[in-house]
């Protein structure tokens, strides 16, 4: 196994171990998604039981906000326990650090979606839903990778600013809007009816997004940690 | 303390020349677009296209300049490139807001509404505007040591997201926005096309002039603070 792969594996294992011991981030993200879904239901001002036409938004608005919380939270050890100093002093490739964190965030989001996707069917969709869960999960996986790559790049700047709690959502969410458009569109395409042409287009977009931002991150990530 | 260097005088002269050129070009463009260019069947409101499209195009040029300057900053770490990043992002944001306002006026006249979520370009410009507004939040909240570096990285990231925003929104909605330029060239007759192109040239010159003036101002501000510092030190 090449050195970079070993580094990535070690870093992912470090993130997942930390998370398994504390269970801070994923549990809070999962709970947040449930709360946000309930708020959205009441926020619409309706007691309708079938909100199929809003399925994309009902799933992706909570996940997007949970991602912002999770990405920011995943840097707490780096910032407060000075883990980052240790990593930067060690001969670790910066890009390996980015890939590892993107994998960890993707993992967190996948766990959260294990709760969110079934809940969408239970709470809001009346009609055929469970047959399209596999398609929603595939689109969610692609969106999670995009969120992971972009989130890692953005968070590695935002968490080292003064008003980080505010800066993180303000800079991350607008950049994430195209992913929300595509992920919600893909969800809507398969929940509201099997429009596989639209679904495929959105999935291709999500792959393109991840690839482009991986290239941008490859070109710029070194500069983020220049000190 | 040093005398005003020749370089500053030259830069100041350059900014003045570009400003005069911008005023002349805009005067020609506005006069031509509103009095000489033939009126469209859709009436005088259609003339807004001579202003709206160049503003929108120049905003993208400004973001492109910021991205290139960002990459150059990361390579050279020169203060000058950082200045170009921040000024270009600011001007790009200004032009984006103007493009949305002029687009909105046009939409009211033609579609009867100030805003349409079905218009892919209007929505995309809103997303782009939000991204570049966030640039200033990141910049103002960064420590001085990281400010220029983060700004440069963000300018590159933000520029990469522009085609993606267009792509995502286009995939979502059918395009109802009128298209002036497609694969078959400009969709307008000769004289109209001429004033349309002149509008773009004029707006680009305005952008360059504003960029030069802003850069000069930043340079002068830094010189002023160094002079102030030197005076304070000599007074002690």
Short mmCIF file of C-alpha atoms in Angstrom, two decimals:
data_model
loop_
_atom_site.label_atom_id
_atom_site.label_comp_id
_atom_site.label_asym_id
_atom_site.label_seq_id
_atom_site.Cartn_x
_atom_site.Cartn_y
_atom_site.Cartn_z
CA UNK A 1 0.00 0.00 0.00
CA UNK A 2 1.35 3.40 -0.90
CA UNK A 3 2.34 5.84 1.78
CA UNK A 4 -0.53 8.25 1.07
CA UNK A 5 -3.09 5.47 1.34
CA UNK A 6 -1.60 4.38 4.68
CA UNK A 7 -1.77 7.97 5.90
CA UNK A 8 -5.39 8.32 4.78
CA UNK A 9 -6.32 5.05 6.48
CA UNK A 10 -4.64 6.08 9.73
CA UNK A 11 -6.32 9.50 9.72
CA UNK A 12 -9.78 8.08 8.97
CA UNK A 13 -9.29 5.52 11.73
CA UNK A 14 -8.32 8.34 14.12
CA UNK A 15 -11.49 10.31 13.27
CA UNK A 16 -13.77 7.29 13.56
CA UNK A 17 -12.19 6.13 16.83
CA UNK A 18 -12.62 9.59 18.33
CA UNK A 19 -16.23 9.63 17.20
CA UNK A 20 -16.96 6.12 18.48
CA UNK A 21 -15.58 6.99 21.90
CA UNK A 22 -17.38 10.30 22.33
CA UNK A 23 -20.36 9.81 19.94
CA UNK A 24 -20.69 13.60 20.06
CA UNK A 25 -21.02 14.50 16.42
CA UNK A 26 -23.12 11.80 14.76
CA UNK A 27 -25.71 11.51 17.54
CA UNK A 28 -26.16 15.29 17.64
CA UNK A 29 -26.39 15.43 13.83
CA UNK A 30 -29.02 12.65 13.76
CA UNK A 31 -31.08 14.33 16.46
CA UNK A 32 -30.76 17.65 14.68
CA UNK A 33 -32.11 16.14 11.44
CA UNK A 34 -35.18 14.75 13.24
CA UNK A 35 -35.83 18.08 14.99
CA UNK A 36 -35.40 20.00 11.73
CA UNK A 37 -37.87 17.71 9.94
CA UNK A 38 -40.45 18.32 12.66
CA UNK A 39 -39.86 22.07 12.52
CA UNK A 40 -40.27 22.02 8.74
CA UNK A 41 -43.60 20.18 9.09
CA UNK A 42 -44.93 22.83 11.46
CA UNK A 43 -43.19 25.61 9.56
CA UNK A 44 -45.28 24.80 6.50
CA UNK A 45 -48.32 25.62 8.61
CA UNK A 46 -50.18 22.52 7.47
CA UNK A 47 -51.21 19.26 9.08
CA UNK A 48 -51.36 17.51 5.70
CA UNK A 49 -49.96 14.01 5.96
CA UNK A 50 -48.83 13.75 2.35
CA UNK A 51 -46.01 16.16 1.57
CA UNK A 52 -44.57 14.07 -1.27
CA UNK A 53 -44.11 17.11 -3.50
CA UNK A 54 -41.75 18.64 -0.92
CA UNK A 55 -39.84 15.39 -0.29
CA UNK A 56 -36.52 16.67 -1.71
CA UNK A 57 -36.51 19.73 0.52
CA UNK A 58 -37.75 17.89 3.60
CA UNK A 59 -34.80 15.53 3.34
CA UNK A 60 -32.04 17.84 2.16
CA UNK A 61 -32.66 21.01 4.16
CA UNK A 62 -32.14 19.15 7.48
CA UNK A 63 -29.18 17.16 6.12
CA UNK A 64 -27.50 20.29 4.76
CA UNK A 65 -27.74 22.10 8.09
CA UNK A 66 -26.66 18.96 9.93
CA UNK A 67 -23.64 18.76 7.60
CA UNK A 68 -22.66 22.33 8.54
CA UNK A 69 -22.79 21.41 12.22
CA UNK A 70 -20.95 18.13 11.71
CA UNK A 71 -18.18 19.53 9.56
CA UNK A 72 -17.53 22.35 12.03
CA UNK A 73 -17.68 19.95 14.96
CA UNK A 74 -15.24 17.53 13.33
CA UNK A 75 -12.49 20.13 13.67
CA UNK A 76 -12.87 20.64 17.41
CA UNK A 77 -10.00 18.30 18.33
CA UNK A 78 -7.79 19.85 15.67
CA UNK A 79 -8.39 23.30 17.10
CA UNK A 80 -8.79 22.80 20.84
CA UNK A 81 -6.48 19.86 21.51
CA UNK A 82 -3.95 21.06 18.94
CA UNK A 83 -4.19 17.86 16.92
CA UNK A 84 -3.60 19.94 13.80
CA UNK A 85 -0.20 21.11 15.06
CA UNK A 86 0.82 17.49 15.49
CA UNK A 87 -0.41 16.54 12.03
CA UNK A 88 1.35 19.45 10.38
CA UNK A 89 4.63 18.67 12.12
CA UNK A 90 4.38 15.00 11.08
CA UNK A 91 5.34 14.24 7.46
CA UNK A 92 1.67 13.96 6.47
CA UNK A 93 0.55 14.92 3.01
CA UNK A 94 -1.92 17.80 3.20
CA UNK A 95 -4.04 16.20 0.51
CA UNK A 96 -4.17 12.95 2.48
CA UNK A 97 -5.50 15.01 5.42
CA UNK A 98 -8.22 16.44 3.19
CA UNK A 99 -9.23 13.09 1.69
CA UNK A 100 -9.30 11.44 5.12
CA UNK A 101 -11.51 14.13 6.62
CA UNK A 102 -13.80 14.06 3.57
CA UNK A 103 -14.18 10.28 4.02
CA UNK A 104 -14.98 10.72 7.73
CA UNK A 105 -17.61 13.39 7.04
CA UNK A 106 -19.15 11.23 4.30
CA UNK A 107 -19.32 8.40 6.85
CA UNK A 108 -21.02 10.62 9.46
CA UNK A 109 -23.58 11.76 6.89
CA UNK A 110 -24.31 8.21 5.77
CA UNK A 111 -25.10 7.22 9.36
CA UNK A 112 -27.39 10.24 9.72
CA UNK A 113 -29.15 9.33 6.47
CA UNK A 114 -29.82 5.83 7.82
CA UNK A 115 -32.27 7.64 10.10
CA UNK A 116 -33.35 10.47 7.81
CA UNK A 117 -34.29 8.54 4.65
CA UNK A 118 -36.68 6.06 6.36
CA UNK A 119 -38.11 8.90 8.45
CA UNK A 120 -38.95 10.83 5.28
CA UNK A 121 -41.12 7.90 4.18
CA UNK A 122 -42.77 7.50 7.56
CA UNK A 123 -43.46 11.19 8.22
CA UNK A 124 -44.18 12.78 4.88
CA UNK A 125 -44.68 10.46 1.91
CA UNK A 126 -48.01 8.71 1.35
CA UNK A 127 -47.78 6.51 -1.67
CA UNK A 128 -45.07 4.30 -3.16
CA UNK A 129 -41.82 5.23 -1.40
CA UNK A 130 -39.89 2.22 -0.19
CA UNK A 131 -39.12 1.01 -3.71
CA UNK A 132 -37.20 4.23 -4.40
CA UNK A 133 -35.16 4.17 -1.17
CA UNK A 134 -32.20 2.55 -2.97
CA UNK A 135 -32.12 5.34 -5.57
CA UNK A 136 -32.37 8.01 -2.85
CA UNK A 137 -29.52 6.33 -0.97
CA UNK A 138 -27.33 6.33 -4.10
CA UNK A 139 -27.97 10.05 -4.72
CA UNK A 140 -27.33 10.67 -1.00
CA UNK A 141 -23.97 8.87 -1.20
CA UNK A 142 -22.91 11.02 -4.17
CA UNK A 143 -24.11 14.19 -2.43
CA UNK A 144 -22.29 13.18 0.78
CA UNK A 145 -18.99 12.85 -1.07
CA UNK A 146 -19.51 16.32 -2.57
CA UNK A 147 -20.38 17.75 0.86
CA UNK A 148 -17.37 15.97 2.38
CA UNK A 149 -14.85 17.34 -0.11
CA UNK A 150 -16.20 20.89 -0.15
CA UNK A 151 -16.88 20.91 3.59
CA UNK A 152 -13.35 19.86 4.47
CA UNK A 153 -11.82 22.53 2.26
CA UNK A 154 -14.09 25.28 3.57
CA UNK A 155 -13.99 24.20 7.21
CA UNK A 156 -10.21 24.13 7.31
CA UNK A 157 -10.36 27.88 6.75
CA UNK A 158 -13.56 28.74 8.61
CA UNK A 159 -12.73 27.04 11.90
CA UNK A 160 -9.61 29.14 12.26
CA UNK A 161 -11.43 32.45 11.93
CA UNK A 162 -12.64 34.60 14.81
CA UNK A 163 -16.42 34.23 14.46
CA UNK A 164 -16.20 30.60 13.31
CA UNK A 165 -19.74 29.57 14.35
CA UNK A 166 -21.09 32.25 12.03
CA UNK A 167 -18.47 32.14 9.30
CA UNK A 168 -18.82 28.38 8.73
CA UNK A 169 -22.49 28.38 7.65
CA UNK A 170 -22.21 31.72 5.86
CA UNK A 171 -19.41 30.54 3.57
CA UNK A 172 -20.30 26.85 3.35
CA UNK A 173 -24.04 27.03 2.58
CA UNK A 174 -23.91 29.21 -0.56
CA UNK A 175 -21.16 27.01 -2.02
CA UNK A 176 -23.28 23.98 -1.14
CA UNK A 177 -26.40 25.30 -2.90
CA UNK A 178 -25.72 23.48 -6.20
CA UNK A 179 -25.42 20.19 -4.27
CA UNK A 180 -28.73 20.88 -2.51
CA UNK A 181 -30.36 21.68 -5.86
CA UNK A 182 -29.09 18.40 -7.35
CA UNK A 183 -29.67 16.15 -4.31
CA UNK A 184 -33.18 17.50 -3.71
CA UNK A 185 -33.89 17.28 -7.46
CA UNK A 186 -32.72 13.65 -7.60
CA UNK A 187 -34.84 12.77 -4.55
CA UNK A 188 -37.85 14.51 -6.01
CA UNK A 189 -37.33 12.74 -9.36
CA UNK A 190 -37.65 9.28 -7.81
CA UNK A 191 -40.13 9.99 -5.01
CA UNK A 192 -42.64 12.00 -7.00
CA UNK A 193 -42.53 9.53 -9.89
CA UNK A 194 -39.77 7.63 -11.60
CA UNK A 195 -38.22 10.34 -13.77
CA UNK A 196 -34.94 8.51 -14.30
CA UNK A 197 -33.68 10.95 -16.95
CA UNK A 198 -33.68 13.84 -14.46
CA UNK A 199 -32.36 11.55 -11.74
CA UNK A 200 -29.39 10.51 -13.90
CA UNK A 201 -28.63 14.12 -14.84
CA UNK A 202 -28.56 15.14 -11.18
CA UNK A 203 -26.32 12.21 -10.26
CA UNK A 204 -23.89 13.05 -13.07
CA UNK A 205 -23.83 16.61 -11.75
CA UNK A 206 -23.03 15.41 -8.22
CA UNK A 207 -20.11 13.31 -9.53
CA UNK A 208 -18.89 16.30 -11.57
CA UNK A 209 -19.12 18.56 -8.53
CA UNK A 210 -17.04 16.20 -6.39
CA UNK A 211 -14.40 15.73 -9.09
CA UNK A 212 -14.06 19.47 -9.77
CA UNK A 213 -13.80 20.40 -6.10
CA UNK A 214 -11.35 17.57 -5.46
CA UNK A 215 -9.15 19.13 -8.17
CA UNK A 216 -9.58 22.63 -6.71
CA UNK A 217 -8.76 21.26 -3.26
CA UNK A 218 -5.71 19.47 -4.64
CA UNK A 219 -4.50 22.76 -6.13
CA UNK A 220 -5.15 24.95 -3.09
CA UNK A 221 -5.26 22.84 0.07
CA UNK A 222 -1.51 23.04 0.65
CA UNK A 223 -1.86 26.83 0.86
CA UNK A 224 -4.52 26.69 3.56
CA UNK A 225 -1.92 25.39 6.05
CA UNK A 226 0.97 27.55 5.13
CA UNK A 227 2.21 28.66 8.54
CA UNK B 1 10.41 58.46 5.13
CA UNK B 2 10.66 58.58 1.34
CA UNK B 3 9.51 60.99 -1.37
CA UNK B 4 6.45 60.02 -3.34
CA UNK B 5 7.96 57.41 -5.64
CA UNK B 6 7.74 57.71 -9.39
CA UNK B 7 5.78 54.44 -9.44
CA UNK B 8 2.87 55.95 -7.47
CA UNK B 9 2.68 58.92 -9.82
CA UNK B 10 2.65 56.54 -12.80
CA UNK B 11 -0.05 54.35 -11.23
CA UNK B 12 -2.10 57.46 -10.41
CA UNK B 13 -1.80 58.70 -13.98
CA UNK B 14 -2.84 55.24 -15.28
CA UNK B 15 -5.93 55.25 -13.07
CA UNK B 16 -6.85 58.75 -14.26
CA UNK B 17 -6.45 57.79 -17.93
CA UNK B 18 -8.58 54.66 -17.51
CA UNK B 19 -11.22 56.71 -15.70
CA UNK B 20 -11.43 59.22 -18.56
CA UNK B 21 -11.57 56.33 -21.05
CA UNK B 22 -14.37 54.71 -19.02
CA UNK B 23 -16.39 57.95 -18.97
CA UNK B 24 -15.99 58.43 -22.74
CA UNK B 25 -16.80 54.78 -23.57
CA UNK B 26 -19.88 54.77 -21.33
CA UNK B 27 -21.10 58.07 -22.81
CA UNK B 28 -20.76 56.64 -26.35
CA UNK B 29 -22.34 53.33 -25.34
CA UNK B 30 -25.31 54.89 -23.53
CA UNK B 31 -25.94 57.45 -26.28
CA UNK B 32 -25.69 54.81 -29.02
CA UNK B 33 -27.83 52.25 -27.21
CA UNK B 34 -30.61 54.65 -26.34
CA UNK B 35 -30.77 56.96 -29.34
CA UNK B 36 -29.03 55.35 -32.31
CA UNK B 37 -29.64 51.58 -32.00
CA UNK B 38 -32.90 50.56 -33.72
CA UNK B 39 -35.84 50.00 -31.41
CA UNK B 40 -36.92 46.42 -30.91
CA UNK B 41 -40.49 45.27 -31.52
CA UNK B 42 -40.76 44.78 -27.78
CA UNK B 43 -40.38 48.51 -27.14
CA UNK B 44 -37.92 50.78 -25.33
CA UNK B 45 -37.55 48.52 -22.26
CA UNK B 46 -35.67 46.07 -24.51
CA UNK B 47 -32.82 48.64 -24.59
CA UNK B 48 -32.04 47.56 -21.03
CA UNK B 49 -30.26 44.61 -22.64
CA UNK B 50 -27.41 46.98 -23.64
CA UNK B 51 -26.78 47.64 -19.97
CA UNK B 52 -27.90 44.42 -18.28
CA UNK B 53 -25.91 41.90 -20.33
CA UNK B 54 -22.57 43.78 -20.23
CA UNK B 55 -22.93 44.24 -16.46
CA UNK B 56 -23.58 40.51 -16.03
CA UNK B 57 -20.68 39.51 -18.29
CA UNK B 58 -18.26 41.93 -16.61
CA UNK B 59 -19.18 40.55 -13.19
CA UNK B 60 -18.00 37.13 -14.38
CA UNK B 61 -14.83 38.70 -15.82
CA UNK B 62 -14.19 40.30 -12.41
CA UNK B 63 -14.55 36.94 -10.64
CA UNK B 64 -12.22 35.38 -13.23
CA UNK B 65 -9.65 38.10 -12.55
CA UNK B 66 -10.00 37.44 -8.80
CA UNK B 67 -9.43 33.71 -9.35
CA UNK B 68 -6.29 34.25 -11.44
CA UNK B 69 -5.02 36.82 -8.93
CA UNK B 70 -5.73 34.31 -6.15
CA UNK B 71 -3.64 31.65 -7.88
CA UNK B 72 -0.89 34.22 -8.47
CA UNK B 73 -1.00 35.23 -4.80
CA UNK B 74 -0.60 31.61 -3.72
CA UNK B 75 2.46 31.34 -5.98
CA UNK B 76 4.14 34.66 -5.25
CA UNK B 77 2.71 35.85 -1.89
CA UNK B 78 2.80 39.37 -3.26
CA UNK B 79 0.56 41.96 -1.57
CA UNK B 80 -0.38 43.36 -4.97
CA UNK B 81 -2.14 40.12 -6.01
CA UNK B 82 -4.06 40.10 -2.73
CA UNK B 83 -5.22 43.64 -3.47
CA UNK B 84 -6.43 42.52 -6.90
CA UNK B 85 -8.28 39.55 -5.35
CA UNK B 86 -10.19 41.67 -2.88
CA UNK B 87 -10.93 44.57 -5.24
CA UNK B 88 -12.04 42.26 -8.07
CA UNK B 89 -14.32 40.29 -5.76
CA UNK B 90 -15.83 43.54 -4.48
CA UNK B 91 -16.40 44.92 -7.98
CA UNK B 92 -17.71 41.55 -9.18
CA UNK B 93 -20.21 41.53 -6.33
CA UNK B 94 -21.27 45.10 -7.14
CA UNK B 95 -21.80 44.18 -10.81
CA UNK B 96 -23.69 41.01 -9.79
CA UNK B 97 -26.11 43.04 -7.67
CA UNK B 98 -26.54 45.54 -10.53
CA UNK B 99 -27.16 42.66 -12.95
CA UNK B 100 -29.86 41.30 -10.64
CA UNK B 101 -31.49 44.73 -10.26
CA UNK B 102 -31.51 45.43 -14.03
CA UNK B 103 -32.65 41.84 -14.68
CA UNK B 104 -35.41 42.27 -12.16
CA UNK B 105 -36.65 45.47 -13.84
CA UNK B 106 -36.65 43.66 -17.19
CA UNK B 107 -38.51 40.70 -15.64
CA UNK B 108 -41.19 43.02 -14.23
CA UNK B 109 -41.74 44.55 -17.66
CA UNK B 110 -41.85 41.26 -19.59
CA UNK B 111 -43.03 38.62 -17.13
CA UNK B 112 -45.00 40.88 -14.80
CA UNK B 113 -42.96 39.85 -11.75
CA UNK B 114 -39.82 41.22 -10.11
CA UNK B 115 -38.46 37.73 -9.48
CA UNK B 116 -38.84 34.34 -11.11
CA UNK B 117 -37.44 31.17 -9.56
CA UNK B 118 -37.87 29.54 -12.94
CA UNK B 119 -35.30 31.80 -14.56
CA UNK B 120 -32.07 29.87 -14.28
CA UNK B 121 -29.75 32.84 -14.74
CA UNK B 122 -31.46 35.11 -12.23
CA UNK B 123 -31.34 32.33 -9.63
CA UNK B 124 -27.73 31.50 -10.46
CA UNK B 125 -26.70 35.12 -10.07
CA UNK B 126 -28.36 35.14 -6.66
CA UNK B 127 -26.28 32.09 -5.65
CA UNK B 128 -23.10 33.68 -7.04
CA UNK B 129 -23.90 36.91 -5.19
CA UNK B 130 -24.31 35.02 -1.91
CA UNK B 131 -21.02 33.15 -2.44
CA UNK B 132 -19.04 36.33 -3.05
CA UNK B 133 -20.76 38.15 -0.18
CA UNK B 134 -19.50 35.28 1.98
CA UNK B 135 -15.98 36.03 0.72
CA UNK B 136 -16.04 39.29 2.67
CA UNK B 137 -17.33 37.59 5.81
CA UNK B 138 -14.43 35.12 5.65
CA UNK B 139 -11.92 37.87 4.95
CA UNK B 140 -13.03 40.19 7.71
CA UNK B 141 -13.09 37.36 10.22
CA UNK B 142 -9.66 35.95 9.39
CA UNK B 143 -6.54 36.82 11.33
CA UNK B 144 -4.16 39.12 9.49
CA UNK B 145 -1.66 36.30 8.96
CA UNK B 146 -4.16 34.09 7.15
CA UNK B 147 -6.37 36.75 5.59
CA UNK B 148 -4.72 37.00 2.17
CA UNK B 149 -4.16 33.23 1.94
CA UNK B 150 -7.77 32.34 2.79
CA UNK B 151 -9.03 35.06 0.44
CA UNK B 152 -6.94 33.66 -2.42
CA UNK B 153 -8.13 30.07 -1.81
CA UNK B 154 -11.75 31.20 -1.50
CA UNK B 155 -11.54 33.25 -4.71
CA UNK B 156 -10.45 30.09 -6.57
CA UNK B 157 -13.11 27.91 -4.90
CA UNK B 158 -15.85 30.47 -5.54
CA UNK B 159 -14.92 30.83 -9.20
CA UNK B 160 -15.00 27.05 -9.64
CA UNK B 161 -18.52 27.04 -8.24
CA UNK B 162 -19.85 29.49 -10.87
CA UNK B 163 -20.17 26.97 -13.77
CA UNK B 164 -21.47 24.40 -11.27
CA UNK B 165 -24.18 26.78 -10.11
CA UNK B 166 -25.23 27.38 -13.72
CA UNK B 167 -25.19 23.64 -14.38
CA UNK B 168 -27.21 22.74 -11.27
CA UNK B 169 -29.86 25.40 -11.76
CA UNK B 170 -30.13 24.68 -15.50
CA UNK B 171 -30.65 20.99 -14.74
CA UNK B 172 -33.39 21.91 -12.31
CA UNK B 173 -35.40 24.30 -14.41
CA UNK B 174 -36.24 24.77 -18.03
CA UNK B 175 -34.48 27.89 -19.24
CA UNK B 176 -36.90 30.73 -19.89
CA UNK B 177 -34.22 33.42 -20.01
CA UNK B 178 -33.85 35.06 -23.41
CA UNK B 179 -30.52 34.15 -24.99
CA UNK B 180 -28.58 36.83 -26.85
CA UNK B 181 -25.62 34.64 -27.80
CA UNK B 182 -25.91 30.98 -28.73
CA UNK B 183 -24.03 28.48 -30.92
CA UNK B 184 -25.26 30.28 -34.04
CA UNK B 185 -23.78 33.61 -32.91
CA UNK B 186 -25.47 36.81 -31.75
CA UNK B 187 -29.26 36.62 -32.01
CA UNK B 188 -29.77 40.25 -33.09
CA UNK B 189 -29.48 42.35 -36.22
CA UNK B 190 -26.31 44.21 -37.31
CA UNK B 191 -26.71 47.71 -35.78
CA UNK B 192 -28.15 46.30 -32.54
CA UNK B 193 -25.28 43.79 -32.31
CA UNK B 194 -22.77 46.60 -32.82
CA UNK B 195 -24.11 48.62 -29.86
CA UNK B 196 -24.39 45.43 -27.84
CA UNK B 197 -20.66 44.76 -28.37
CA UNK B 198 -19.79 48.42 -27.68
CA UNK B 199 -21.75 48.11 -24.42
CA UNK B 200 -19.54 45.19 -23.40
CA UNK B 201 -16.34 47.05 -24.27
CA UNK B 202 -17.49 50.13 -22.35
CA UNK B 203 -18.45 48.13 -19.27
CA UNK B 204 -15.12 46.29 -19.34
CA UNK B 205 -13.27 49.63 -19.46
CA UNK B 206 -15.39 50.84 -16.52
CA UNK B 207 -14.35 47.72 -14.60
CA UNK B 208 -10.66 48.26 -15.38
CA UNK B 209 -10.90 51.93 -14.35
CA UNK B 210 -12.62 51.08 -11.07
CA UNK B 211 -10.06 48.34 -10.44
CA UNK B 212 -7.17 50.76 -11.02
CA UNK B 213 -8.68 53.46 -8.80
CA UNK B 214 -9.41 50.99 -5.98
CA UNK B 215 -5.91 49.50 -6.19
CA UNK B 216 -4.40 52.96 -6.06
CA UNK B 217 -6.53 53.81 -3.05
CA UNK B 218 -5.39 50.68 -1.20
CA UNK B 219 -1.78 51.42 -2.08
CA UNK B 220 -2.11 55.00 -0.85
CA UNK B 221 -3.82 53.88 2.37
CA UNK B 222 -0.88 51.60 3.13
CA UNK B 223 1.60 54.35 2.35
CA UNK B 224 -0.32 56.74 4.60
CA UNK B 225 -0.27 54.32 7.52
CA UNK B 226 3.46 53.72 7.09
CA UNK B 227 4.05 57.49 7.07
CA UNK B 228 1.88 57.88 10.17
CA UNK B 229 3.83 55.11 11.88
CA UNK B 230 7.14 56.71 10.95
CA UNK B 231 5.95 60.09 12.31
CA UNK B 232 4.81 58.50 15.57
CA UNK B 233 8.17 56.79 15.94
CA UNK B 234 10.13 59.98 15.23
CA UNK B 235 7.97 61.88 17.75
CA UNK B 236 8.88 59.45 20.56
#
